[in-house]
C-alpha cells in the first residue's frame, strides 16, 4: 500500500507515452553555448519521471531563449519502462557525473548549470559533494527538492507498523527508501553541512507540496544559498 501511495503522489502529470515524443531541439550535442548563455543547462527529472515527460514545458522554454539544454534518464530499473529515478541514488549520481562530462565535452564549456525536480534537485548534491561535481557545476536549482527527505505527509511514520515494509521498499524502489527522512543516504549527504564551496544553490519550494513534506525540508542552509517559497 505504501508503494502504491508513493507512486500515486509522485507520478508525473504528463502521460508516460510522452517519453517517446521528440525533444523539440534539446539534447542537441552540436549546440554551441553563446556569450549570453555560456553554460549548458542539464535537467534532472524526479522520482518516477523521465528525461522528456518532466521537461516538456521547461526544456523548450530554455531552448527558445538561447540555452544549450540537455536531459538524462537515470535510476532505471530492469523491466520498468518510462518511469525512472528508482535506483539507488548514489548510483544515479554517478550516472549524472558521466552525463555532465559528456555534455561539457560536446559543448566545450567548463561548467554547467543544473535544474532538478524533486529527487533530481537533491541527487546532484551527492555529485557535487562526493564525485567532484563542484568543479563542473556553477549553479544547482532545485524545484521542490527532497534535500532533507520526506515523510510523505506522515505516511512514512506508519512503516514500523507493517513488518517487512521498509525492506520491501528498499529492495523494490531503493530511491524511495533513500528519500525517507532520516535515511542512511540522507544522513551521509547532509553530514557536515548542506553545501560545498564552488557552487551556488537555489531552492524553489511551495507550502502546498504534497510529496516533500514538511515543505521546509526542501530548504538548504549555508553559503551561496537562496531559498524561495
PDB file of C-alpha atoms in Angstrom:
ATOM      1  CA  UNK A   1       0.000   0.000   0.000  1.00  0.00           C
ATOM      2  CA  UNK A   2       2.831   2.379   0.809  1.00  0.00           C
ATOM      3  CA  UNK A   3       4.445   1.772  -2.572  1.00  0.00           C
ATOM      4  CA  UNK A   4       1.162   2.492  -4.313  1.00  0.00           C
ATOM      5  CA  UNK A   5       0.660   5.655  -2.284  1.00  0.00           C
ATOM      6  CA  UNK A   6       4.167   6.817  -3.069  1.00  0.00           C
ATOM      7  CA  UNK A   7       3.651   6.140  -6.752  1.00  0.00           C
ATOM      8  CA  UNK A   8       0.328   7.942  -6.773  1.00  0.00           C
ATOM      9  CA  UNK A   9       1.780  11.166  -5.446  1.00  0.00           C
ATOM     10  CA  UNK A  10       4.996  11.162  -7.459  1.00  0.00           C
ATOM     11  CA  UNK A  11       3.986  10.081 -10.961  1.00  0.00           C
ATOM     12  CA  UNK A  12       4.340  12.993 -13.433  1.00  0.00           C
ATOM     13  CA  UNK A  13       1.102  14.504 -14.677  1.00  0.00           C
ATOM     14  CA  UNK A  14       2.035  14.035 -18.339  1.00  0.00           C
ATOM     15  CA  UNK A  15       1.328  10.686 -19.933  1.00  0.00           C
ATOM     16  CA  UNK A  16       4.172   8.174 -19.785  1.00  0.00           C
ATOM     17  CA  UNK A  17       3.782   7.703 -23.507  1.00  0.00           C
ATOM     18  CA  UNK A  18       5.159  11.221 -23.928  1.00  0.00           C
ATOM     19  CA  UNK A  19       8.606   9.777 -23.192  1.00  0.00           C
ATOM     20  CA  UNK A  20       8.692   8.750 -26.847  1.00  0.00           C
ATOM     21  CA  UNK A  21       7.923  12.305 -28.014  1.00  0.00           C
ATOM     22  CA  UNK A  22      10.551  14.339 -29.874  1.00  0.00           C
ATOM     23  CA  UNK A  23      12.721  16.522 -27.668  1.00  0.00           C
ATOM     24  CA  UNK A  24      11.902  19.767 -29.504  1.00  0.00           C
ATOM     25  CA  UNK A  25      15.526  20.703 -30.084  1.00  0.00           C
ATOM     26  CA  UNK A  26      17.103  19.941 -26.744  1.00  0.00           C
ATOM     27  CA  UNK A  27      19.738  17.215 -26.288  1.00  0.00           C
ATOM     28  CA  UNK A  28      21.440  18.681 -29.361  1.00  0.00           C
ATOM     29  CA  UNK A  29      25.088  17.751 -28.985  1.00  0.00           C
ATOM     30  CA  UNK A  30      26.066  20.155 -31.750  1.00  0.00           C
ATOM     31  CA  UNK A  31      24.788  23.113 -29.705  1.00  0.00           C
ATOM     32  CA  UNK A  32      27.453  25.755 -29.098  1.00  0.00           C
ATOM     33  CA  UNK A  33      26.936  27.901 -25.972  1.00  0.00           C
ATOM     34  CA  UNK A  34      26.629  31.617 -26.712  1.00  0.00           C
ATOM     35  CA  UNK A  35      28.315  34.516 -24.959  1.00  0.00           C
ATOM     36  CA  UNK A  36      24.944  35.358 -23.405  1.00  0.00           C
ATOM     37  CA  UNK A  37      24.425  31.780 -22.168  1.00  0.00           C
ATOM     38  CA  UNK A  38      27.897  30.256 -21.887  1.00  0.00           C
ATOM     39  CA  UNK A  39      26.911  27.281 -19.737  1.00  0.00           C
ATOM     40  CA  UNK A  40      24.762  24.348 -20.910  1.00  0.00           C
ATOM     41  CA  UNK A  41      21.770  23.518 -18.728  1.00  0.00           C
ATOM     42  CA  UNK A  42      21.321  19.939 -17.531  1.00  0.00           C
ATOM     43  CA  UNK A  43      17.783  18.987 -16.483  1.00  0.00           C
ATOM     44  CA  UNK A  44      17.417  16.191 -13.917  1.00  0.00           C
ATOM     45  CA  UNK A  45      13.991  14.574 -13.571  1.00  0.00           C
ATOM     46  CA  UNK A  46      12.337  13.419 -10.363  1.00  0.00           C
ATOM     47  CA  UNK A  47      11.294  10.042  -8.992  1.00  0.00           C
ATOM     48  CA  UNK A  48       9.024   8.167 -11.427  1.00  0.00           C
ATOM     49  CA  UNK A  49       9.987  10.761 -14.065  1.00  0.00           C
ATOM     50  CA  UNK A  50      11.987  10.626 -17.258  1.00  0.00           C
ATOM     51  CA  UNK A  51      14.074  12.882 -19.468  1.00  0.00           C
ATOM     52  CA  UNK A  52      11.147  14.010 -21.634  1.00  0.00           C
ATOM     53  CA  UNK A  53       7.952  13.957 -19.552  1.00  0.00           C
ATOM     54  CA  UNK A  54       9.446  16.012 -16.754  1.00  0.00           C
ATOM     55  CA  UNK A  55      10.653  18.771 -19.087  1.00  0.00           C
ATOM     56  CA  UNK A  56       8.033  19.215 -21.807  1.00  0.00           C
ATOM     57  CA  UNK A  57       7.500  22.775 -20.601  1.00  0.00           C
ATOM     58  CA  UNK A  58      10.866  23.957 -19.312  1.00  0.00           C
ATOM     59  CA  UNK A  59      13.237  22.442 -21.888  1.00  0.00           C
ATOM     60  CA  UNK A  60      11.672  24.144 -24.955  1.00  0.00           C
ATOM     61  CA  UNK A  61      11.303  27.357 -22.911  1.00  0.00           C
ATOM     62  CA  UNK A  62      15.043  27.439 -22.216  1.00  0.00           C
ATOM     63  CA  UNK A  63      15.996  26.263 -25.697  1.00  0.00           C
ATOM     64  CA  UNK A  64      13.972  29.006 -27.345  1.00  0.00           C
ATOM     65  CA  UNK A  65      15.796  31.556 -25.203  1.00  0.00           C
ATOM     66  CA  UNK A  66      19.193  30.513 -26.474  1.00  0.00           C
ATOM     67  CA  UNK A  67      20.410  27.959 -23.957  1.00  0.00           C
ATOM     68  CA  UNK A  68      22.000  24.620 -24.810  1.00  0.00           C
ATOM     69  CA  UNK A  69      19.718  22.203 -22.946  1.00  0.00           C
ATOM     70  CA  UNK A  70      20.223  18.550 -22.066  1.00  0.00           C
ATOM     71  CA  UNK A  71      18.317  15.968 -20.032  1.00  0.00           C
ATOM     72  CA  UNK A  72      19.053  12.404 -18.999  1.00  0.00           C
ATOM     73  CA  UNK A  73      17.290   9.278 -17.816  1.00  0.00           C
ATOM     74  CA  UNK A  74      18.811   7.885 -14.623  1.00  0.00           C
ATOM     75  CA  UNK A  75      17.991   5.370 -11.923  1.00  0.00           C
ATOM     76  CA  UNK A  76      16.361   2.902 -14.306  1.00  0.00           C
ATOM     77  CA  UNK A  77      15.207  -0.469 -13.032  1.00  0.00           C
ATOM     78  CA  UNK A  78      15.170  -3.601 -15.220  1.00  0.00           C
ATOM     79  CA  UNK A  79      11.814  -4.157 -16.862  1.00  0.00           C
ATOM     80  CA  UNK A  80      10.392  -0.772 -15.833  1.00  0.00           C
ATOM     81  CA  UNK A  81       9.867   1.478 -18.891  1.00  0.00           C
ATOM     82  CA  UNK A  82       9.291   5.247 -18.830  1.00  0.00           C
ATOM     83  CA  UNK A  83       9.322   5.600 -15.023  1.00  0.00           C
ATOM     84  CA  UNK A  84      12.867   6.204 -13.803  1.00  0.00           C
ATOM     85  CA  UNK A  85      14.693   7.680 -10.825  1.00  0.00           C
ATOM     86  CA  UNK A  86      14.036   4.485  -8.866  1.00  0.00           C
ATOM     87  CA  UNK A  87      17.514   3.001  -8.404  1.00  0.00           C
ATOM     88  CA  UNK A  88      19.964   3.694  -5.565  1.00  0.00           C
ATOM     89  CA  UNK A  89      20.641   7.422  -5.509  1.00  0.00           C
ATOM     90  CA  UNK A  90      24.413   7.058  -5.111  1.00  0.00           C
ATOM     91  CA  UNK A  91      24.473   5.141  -8.417  1.00  0.00           C
ATOM     92  CA  UNK A  92      22.216   7.746 -10.028  1.00  0.00           C
ATOM     93  CA  UNK A  93      24.691  10.458  -9.013  1.00  0.00           C
ATOM     94  CA  UNK A  94      27.409   8.521 -10.822  1.00  0.00           C
ATOM     95  CA  UNK A  95      25.201   8.480 -13.927  1.00  0.00           C
ATOM     96  CA  UNK A  96      24.759  12.251 -13.652  1.00  0.00           C
ATOM     97  CA  UNK A  97      28.516  12.705 -13.296  1.00  0.00           C
ATOM     98  CA  UNK A  98      29.142  10.786 -16.528  1.00  0.00           C
ATOM     99  CA  UNK A  99      26.365  12.661 -18.333  1.00  0.00           C
ATOM    100  CA  UNK A 100      27.712  16.079 -17.346  1.00  0.00           C
ATOM    101  CA  UNK A 101      31.166  15.032 -18.565  1.00  0.00           C
ATOM    102  CA  UNK A 102      29.615  14.128 -21.924  1.00  0.00           C
ATOM    103  CA  UNK A 103      27.780  17.462 -22.138  1.00  0.00           C
ATOM    104  CA  UNK A 104      30.851  19.506 -21.244  1.00  0.00           C
ATOM    105  CA  UNK A 105      32.973  17.639 -23.776  1.00  0.00           C
ATOM    106  CA  UNK A 106      30.389  18.111 -26.527  1.00  0.00           C
ATOM    107  CA  UNK A 107      29.785  21.817 -25.870  1.00  0.00           C
ATOM    108  CA  UNK A 108      33.330  22.815 -24.909  1.00  0.00           C
ATOM    109  CA  UNK A 109      32.031  24.509 -21.766  1.00  0.00           C
ATOM    110  CA  UNK A 110      33.908  24.469 -18.472  1.00  0.00           C
ATOM    111  CA  UNK A 111      30.823  24.326 -16.270  1.00  0.00           C
ATOM    112  CA  UNK A 112      27.131  23.567 -16.425  1.00  0.00           C
ATOM    113  CA  UNK A 113      24.048  24.737 -14.572  1.00  0.00           C
ATOM    114  CA  UNK A 114      21.750  22.012 -13.241  1.00  0.00           C
ATOM    115  CA  UNK A 115      17.991  22.308 -12.772  1.00  0.00           C
ATOM    116  CA  UNK A 116      16.399  19.365 -10.992  1.00  0.00           C
ATOM    117  CA  UNK A 117      12.935  18.424  -9.815  1.00  0.00           C
ATOM    118  CA  UNK A 118      12.259  16.585  -6.534  1.00  0.00           C
ATOM    119  CA  UNK A 119      14.880  13.797  -6.279  1.00  0.00           C
ATOM    120  CA  UNK A 120      16.546  15.464  -9.272  1.00  0.00           C
ATOM    121  CA  UNK A 121      17.065  18.620  -7.212  1.00  0.00           C
ATOM    122  CA  UNK A 122      18.607  16.712  -4.320  1.00  0.00           C
ATOM    123  CA  UNK A 123      20.590  13.928  -6.017  1.00  0.00           C
ATOM    124  CA  UNK A 124      23.041  16.321  -7.757  1.00  0.00           C
ATOM    125  CA  UNK A 125      24.206  17.438  -4.317  1.00  0.00           C
ATOM    126  CA  UNK A 126      25.783  13.987  -3.886  1.00  0.00           C
ATOM    127  CA  UNK A 127      27.609  14.500  -7.184  1.00  0.00           C
ATOM    128  CA  UNK A 128      28.748  17.959  -6.024  1.00  0.00           C
ATOM    129  CA  UNK A 129      29.889  16.732  -2.618  1.00  0.00           C
ATOM    130  CA  UNK A 130      31.437  13.333  -3.296  1.00  0.00           C
ATOM    131  CA  UNK A 131      32.115  13.000  -7.040  1.00  0.00           C
ATOM    132  CA  UNK A 132      33.896  16.241  -7.892  1.00  0.00           C
ATOM    133  CA  UNK A 133      30.837  17.991  -9.273  1.00  0.00           C
ATOM    134  CA  UNK A 134      31.630  21.289  -7.559  1.00  0.00           C
ATOM    135  CA  UNK A 135      34.343  21.827 -10.176  1.00  0.00           C
ATOM    136  CA  UNK A 136      31.896  21.236 -13.033  1.00  0.00           C
ATOM    137  CA  UNK A 137      28.739  22.972 -11.808  1.00  0.00           C
ATOM    138  CA  UNK A 138      28.185  26.705 -11.485  1.00  0.00           C
ATOM    139  CA  UNK A 139      24.690  26.540 -10.022  1.00  0.00           C
ATOM    140  CA  UNK A 140      22.147  23.964  -8.843  1.00  0.00           C
ATOM    141  CA  UNK A 141      18.472  24.936  -8.932  1.00  0.00           C
ATOM    142  CA  UNK A 142      16.171  22.534  -7.093  1.00  0.00           C
ATOM    143  CA  UNK A 143      12.424  22.614  -7.761  1.00  0.00           C
ATOM    144  CA  UNK A 144      10.728  21.089  -4.684  1.00  0.00           C
ATOM    145  CA  UNK A 145      13.872  19.073  -3.935  1.00  0.00           C
ATOM    146  CA  UNK A 146      13.887  16.325  -1.311  1.00  0.00           C
ATOM    147  CA  UNK A 147      17.010  17.728   0.337  1.00  0.00           C
ATOM    148  CA  UNK A 148      16.260  16.558   3.857  1.00  0.00           C
ATOM    149  CA  UNK A 149      13.863  13.773   2.951  1.00  0.00           C
ATOM    150  CA  UNK A 150      10.146  13.438   3.216  1.00  0.00           C
ATOM    151  CA  UNK A 151       7.532  11.954   5.492  1.00  0.00           C
ATOM    152  CA  UNK A 152       5.095  11.756   2.533  1.00  0.00           C
ATOM    153  CA  UNK A 153       2.522  13.574   4.581  1.00  0.00           C
ATOM    154  CA  UNK A 154       3.201  11.327   7.558  1.00  0.00           C
ATOM    155  CA  UNK A 155       2.886   8.013   5.688  1.00  0.00           C
ATOM    156  CA  UNK A 156       6.472   7.033   6.438  1.00  0.00           C
ATOM    157  CA  UNK A 157       5.677   7.079  10.155  1.00  0.00           C
ATOM    158  CA  UNK A 158       3.424   4.083   9.541  1.00  0.00           C
ATOM    159  CA  UNK A 159       6.195   1.883   8.134  1.00  0.00           C
ATOM    160  CA  UNK A 160       7.254   0.421  11.521  1.00  0.00           C
ATOM    161  CA  UNK A 161       3.721  -0.889  11.985  1.00  0.00           C
ATOM    162  CA  UNK A 162       3.992  -3.059   8.857  1.00  0.00           C
ATOM    163  CA  UNK A 163       6.731  -5.668   9.311  1.00  0.00           C
ATOM    164  CA  UNK A 164       8.872  -6.026   6.222  1.00  0.00           C
ATOM    165  CA  UNK A 165       7.536  -2.862   4.562  1.00  0.00           C
ATOM    166  CA  UNK A 166      10.801  -0.958   4.832  1.00  0.00           C
ATOM    167  CA  UNK A 167      12.805  -3.892   3.467  1.00  0.00           C
ATOM    168  CA  UNK A 168      10.368  -4.245   0.562  1.00  0.00           C
ATOM    169  CA  UNK A 169      10.644  -0.545  -0.184  1.00  0.00           C
ATOM    170  CA  UNK A 170      14.444  -0.703  -0.204  1.00  0.00           C
ATOM    171  CA  UNK A 171      14.508  -3.731  -2.485  1.00  0.00           C
ATOM    172  CA  UNK A 172      11.773  -2.691  -4.935  1.00  0.00           C
ATOM    173  CA  UNK A 173      12.467   1.038  -5.228  1.00  0.00           C
ATOM    174  CA  UNK A 174      15.729   1.980  -3.497  1.00  0.00           C
ATOM    175  CA  UNK A 175      15.389   5.674  -4.355  1.00  0.00           C
ATOM    176  CA  UNK A 176      12.166   5.942  -2.383  1.00  0.00           C
ATOM    177  CA  UNK A 177      13.812   4.410   0.664  1.00  0.00           C
ATOM    178  CA  UNK A 178      16.776   6.757   0.254  1.00  0.00           C
ATOM    179  CA  UNK A 179      14.442   9.769   0.318  1.00  0.00           C
ATOM    180  CA  UNK A 180      12.681   8.920   3.568  1.00  0.00           C
ATOM    181  CA  UNK A 181      13.608  11.482   6.209  1.00  0.00           C
ATOM    182  CA  UNK A 182      16.412  10.112   8.361  1.00  0.00           C
ATOM    183  CA  UNK A 183      17.616   7.519   5.840  1.00  0.00           C
ATOM    184  CA  UNK A 184      21.257   6.441   5.835  1.00  0.00           C
ATOM    185  CA  UNK A 185      21.718   8.072   2.438  1.00  0.00           C
ATOM    186  CA  UNK A 186      20.405  11.468   3.558  1.00  0.00           C
ATOM    187  CA  UNK A 187      22.351  11.290   6.806  1.00  0.00           C
ATOM    188  CA  UNK A 188      25.558  10.854   4.788  1.00  0.00           C
ATOM    189  CA  UNK A 189      24.610  13.533   2.256  1.00  0.00           C
ATOM    190  CA  UNK A 190      23.811  16.205   4.840  1.00  0.00           C
ATOM    191  CA  UNK A 191      26.546  15.432   7.362  1.00  0.00           C
ATOM    192  CA  UNK A 192      28.882  18.371   7.785  1.00  0.00           C
ATOM    193  CA  UNK A 193      26.606  20.868   6.052  1.00  0.00           C
ATOM    194  CA  UNK A 194      24.214  21.164   3.136  1.00  0.00           C
ATOM    195  CA  UNK A 195      26.543  22.848   0.647  1.00  0.00           C
ATOM    196  CA  UNK A 196      30.066  22.681  -0.724  1.00  0.00           C
ATOM    197  CA  UNK A 197      32.259  25.557  -1.948  1.00  0.00           C
ATOM    198  CA  UNK A 198      32.301  26.325  -5.629  1.00  0.00           C
ATOM    199  CA  UNK A 199      28.592  26.154  -6.459  1.00  0.00           C
ATOM    200  CA  UNK A 200      25.540  28.348  -5.975  1.00  0.00           C
ATOM    201  CA  UNK A 201      22.299  26.790  -4.748  1.00  0.00           C
ATOM    202  CA  UNK A 202      18.697  27.861  -5.291  1.00  0.00           C
ATOM    203  CA  UNK A 203      15.714  26.035  -3.807  1.00  0.00           C
ATOM    204  CA  UNK A 204      12.179  26.706  -5.043  1.00  0.00           C
ATOM    205  CA  UNK A 205       9.593  25.246  -2.662  1.00  0.00           C
ATOM    206  CA  UNK A 206       5.835  25.502  -2.195  1.00  0.00           C
ATOM    207  CA  UNK A 207       3.891  25.319   1.017  1.00  0.00           C
ATOM    208  CA  UNK A 208       1.341  23.226  -0.883  1.00  0.00           C
ATOM    209  CA  UNK A 209       3.815  20.415  -1.576  1.00  0.00           C
ATOM    210  CA  UNK A 210       2.180  17.007  -1.048  1.00  0.00           C
ATOM    211  CA  UNK A 211       5.286  14.895  -1.697  1.00  0.00           C
ATOM    212  CA  UNK A 212       8.216  16.625   0.014  1.00  0.00           C
ATOM    213  CA  UNK A 213       6.735  17.110   3.462  1.00  0.00           C
ATOM    214  CA  UNK A 214       7.122  19.150   5.521  1.00  0.00           C
ATOM    215  CA  UNK A 215       7.872  21.547   2.693  1.00  0.00           C
ATOM    216  CA  UNK A 216      10.638  23.337   4.603  1.00  0.00           C
ATOM    217  CA  UNK A 217      12.674  20.130   4.453  1.00  0.00           C
ATOM    218  CA  UNK A 218      13.485  21.195   0.889  1.00  0.00           C
ATOM    219  CA  UNK A 219      15.433  24.221   2.119  1.00  0.00           C
ATOM    220  CA  UNK A 220      19.214  24.354   2.346  1.00  0.00           C
ATOM    221  CA  UNK A 221      21.439  26.161   4.820  1.00  0.00           C
ATOM    222  CA  UNK A 222      24.864  27.518   4.001  1.00  0.00           C
ATOM    223  CA  UNK A 223      26.827  29.966   1.873  1.00  0.00           C
ATOM    224  CA  UNK A 224      25.587  30.787  -1.633  1.00  0.00           C
ATOM    225  CA  UNK A 225      22.069  29.530  -0.883  1.00  0.00           C
ATOM    226  CA  UNK A 226      18.824  31.172  -1.894  1.00  0.00           C
ATOM    227  CA  UNK A 227      15.601  29.587  -0.616  1.00  0.00           C
ATOM    228  CA  UNK A 228      12.452  30.733  -2.424  1.00  0.00           C
ATOM    229  CA  UNK A 229       8.930  29.977  -1.199  1.00  0.00           C
TER     230      UNK A 229
END
